[in-house]
mmCIF file of C-alpha atoms in Angstrom:
data_model
loop_
_atom_site.group_PDB
_atom_site.id
_atom_site.type_symbol
_atom_site.label_atom_id
_atom_site.label_comp_id
_atom_site.label_asym_id
_atom_site.label_seq_id
_atom_site.Cartn_x
_atom_site.Cartn_y
_atom_site.Cartn_z
ATOM 1 C CA MET A 1 -9.847 2.576 -1.622
ATOM 2 C CA ALA A 2 -8.185 0.553 -4.399
ATOM 3 C CA ALA A 3 -5.480 1.089 -6.987
ATOM 4 C CA THR A 4 -4.067 -1.027 -9.823
ATOM 5 C CA ARG A 5 -0.997 -1.177 -12.070
ATOM 6 C CA THR A 6 0.442 -3.615 -14.619
ATOM 7 C CA LYS A 7 4.154 -4.365 -14.276
ATOM 8 C CA GLN A 8 6.646 -6.438 -16.229
ATOM 9 C CA ASN A 9 10.273 -6.905 -15.288
ATOM 10 C CA ASP A 10 13.233 -6.540 -17.670
ATOM 11 C CA ASN A 11 12.781 -10.119 -18.890
ATOM 12 C CA GLY A 12 9.159 -9.443 -19.843
ATOM 13 C CA ARG A 13 7.940 -11.797 -17.108
ATOM 14 C CA SER A 14 5.018 -10.375 -15.226
ATOM 15 C CA HIS A 15 5.341 -9.990 -11.448
ATOM 16 C CA GLN A 16 2.097 -9.674 -9.589
ATOM 17 C CA LEU A 17 1.785 -8.868 -5.926
ATOM 18 C CA TYR A 18 -1.350 -7.522 -4.299
ATOM 19 C CA LEU A 19 -1.114 -5.106 -1.395
ATOM 20 C CA GLY A 20 -3.543 -5.191 1.496
ATOM 21 C CA VAL A 21 -3.315 -2.427 4.099
ATOM 22 C CA ASP A 22 -4.876 -2.374 7.573
ATOM 23 C CA GLY A 23 -4.105 1.113 8.838
ATOM 24 C CA GLY A 24 -5.400 2.077 12.246
ATOM 25 C CA GLY A 25 -4.901 4.559 15.015
ATOM 26 C CA THR A 26 -2.022 2.674 16.662
ATOM 27 C CA LYS A 27 -0.326 0.665 13.897
ATOM 28 C CA THR A 28 -0.255 -0.236 10.231
ATOM 29 C CA HIS A 29 -0.085 -3.858 9.089
ATOM 30 C CA ILE A 30 0.350 -4.655 5.402
ATOM 31 C CA ALA A 31 0.538 -7.904 3.483
ATOM 32 C CA LEU A 32 1.818 -8.528 -0.025
ATOM 33 C CA MET A 33 0.003 -11.469 -1.560
ATOM 34 C CA ARG A 34 0.693 -13.619 -4.580
ATOM 35 C CA PRO A 35 -2.018 -14.262 -7.197
ATOM 36 C CA ASP A 36 -2.825 -17.587 -5.499
ATOM 37 C CA GLY A 37 -3.811 -15.662 -2.346
ATOM 38 C CA LYS A 38 -0.838 -16.746 -0.241
ATOM 39 C CA VAL A 39 0.964 -14.069 1.737
ATOM 40 C CA LYS A 40 4.445 -13.426 0.339
ATOM 41 C CA CYS A 41 5.557 -11.004 3.067
ATOM 42 C CA GLU A 42 4.300 -8.581 5.708
ATOM 43 C CA GLY A 43 5.326 -5.241 7.136
ATOM 44 C CA PHE A 44 4.440 -3.091 10.123
ATOM 45 C CA ALA A 45 4.713 0.601 10.956
ATOM 46 C CA GLY A 46 3.118 3.333 13.045
ATOM 47 C CA PRO A 47 -0.457 4.651 12.815
ATOM 48 C CA ALA A 48 -2.167 5.406 9.490
ATOM 49 C CA ASN A 49 -5.233 7.308 10.673
ATOM 50 C CA PRO A 50 -4.932 10.657 8.853
ATOM 51 C CA LEU A 51 -7.273 12.365 11.319
ATOM 52 C CA ARG A 52 -4.912 11.426 14.136
ATOM 53 C CA VAL A 53 -1.484 11.850 12.521
ATOM 54 C CA GLY A 54 -2.108 13.792 9.280
ATOM 55 C CA VAL A 55 -2.078 12.633 5.671
ATOM 56 C CA GLU A 56 1.699 12.808 5.182
ATOM 57 C CA THR A 57 2.481 10.761 8.297
ATOM 58 C CA ALA A 58 -0.302 8.259 7.599
ATOM 59 C CA VAL A 59 0.888 7.605 4.051
ATOM 60 C CA GLY A 60 4.510 7.667 5.206
ATOM 61 C CA ASN A 61 3.774 4.880 7.682
ATOM 62 C CA ILE A 62 2.053 2.828 4.978
ATOM 63 C CA ILE A 63 5.119 3.250 2.759
ATOM 64 C CA LYS A 64 7.437 2.271 5.652
ATOM 65 C CA ALA A 65 5.444 -0.935 6.137
ATOM 66 C CA VAL A 66 5.510 -1.651 2.388
ATOM 67 C CA ASN A 67 9.273 -1.081 2.255
ATOM 68 C CA GLU A 68 9.804 -3.387 5.249
ATOM 69 C CA ALA A 69 7.742 -6.107 3.596
ATOM 70 C CA CYS A 70 9.570 -5.715 0.283
ATOM 71 C CA ASP A 71 12.950 -5.883 2.022
ATOM 72 C CA ASN A 72 11.941 -8.964 4.024
ATOM 73 C CA GLY A 73 10.412 -10.689 0.997
ATOM 74 C CA GLY A 74 13.111 -9.783 -1.516
ATOM 75 C CA VAL A 75 10.626 -8.065 -3.836
ATOM 76 C CA SER A 76 10.254 -4.599 -5.335
ATOM 77 C CA ARG A 77 7.473 -2.052 -4.851
ATOM 78 C CA LEU A 78 7.248 -2.148 -8.640
ATOM 79 C CA ASP A 79 5.896 -5.706 -8.324
ATOM 80 C CA ILE A 80 2.717 -4.380 -6.684
ATOM 81 C CA VAL A 81 -0.077 -4.407 -9.271
ATOM 82 C CA ALA A 82 -3.069 -3.606 -7.068
ATOM 83 C CA ALA A 83 -3.743 -2.236 -3.612
ATOM 84 C CA THR A 84 -6.645 -2.101 -1.210
ATOM 85 C CA LEU A 85 -6.413 0.161 1.817
ATOM 86 C CA GLY A 86 -8.568 -0.167 4.896
ATOM 87 C CA LEU A 87 -7.868 2.936 6.962
ATOM 88 C CA ALA A 88 -9.367 4.426 10.077
ATOM 89 C CA GLY A 89 -10.442 8.051 9.787
ATOM 90 C CA VAL A 90 -11.153 8.380 6.055
ATOM 91 C CA ARG A 91 -14.928 8.786 6.011
ATOM 92 C CA ARG A 92 -14.686 12.329 4.644
ATOM 93 C CA ALA A 93 -14.426 12.256 0.840
ATOM 94 C CA ASP A 94 -11.877 15.095 0.709
ATOM 95 C CA LEU A 95 -9.562 13.378 3.180
ATOM 96 C CA ARG A 96 -9.947 10.021 1.437
ATOM 97 C CA GLN A 97 -9.018 11.678 -1.890
ATOM 98 C CA ARG A 98 -5.913 13.326 -0.395
ATOM 99 C CA VAL A 99 -4.732 10.002 1.042
ATOM 100 C CA LYS A 100 -5.405 8.240 -2.267
ATOM 101 C CA GLU A 101 -3.501 10.853 -4.290
ATOM 102 C CA ARG A 102 -0.512 10.847 -1.937
ATOM 103 C CA PHE A 103 -0.439 7.046 -1.770
ATOM 104 C CA THR A 104 -0.661 6.498 -5.540
ATOM 105 C CA LYS A 105 2.069 9.089 -6.121
ATOM 106 C CA SER A 106 4.349 7.466 -3.526
ATOM 107 C CA VAL A 107 3.878 3.878 -4.681
ATOM 108 C CA GLY A 108 3.555 4.678 -8.386
ATOM 109 C CA ILE A 109 0.259 2.955 -9.034
ATOM 110 C CA ARG A 110 -1.301 4.970 -11.844
ATOM 111 C CA ASN A 111 -4.820 3.584 -12.332
ATOM 112 C CA THR A 112 -7.130 3.977 -9.390
ATOM 113 C CA ASN A 113 -10.751 3.145 -8.693
#
């Protein structure tokens, strides 16, 4: 599951951070990476398996981890230009779509593929 967005700050300078999510049945680990591939910051939260905890809780835990990483790294969620989510429990297309819709709405990434 991937999503993309283009973002420029008030000075017109482009910020680009890439979000990687590893969401499992016991915890969520995310990393925000710079364009050079180096990790800028990380965050952790509870489980993100929607079959185990439901879509709202799963996405909520992803957002908690993203917020923690942003706080620790001194960056904004608006700096995230693309995201890839690896989640347990999203084999069903309908469930995967619900997670994707809720996630993109929460983070504000408009273009998805």
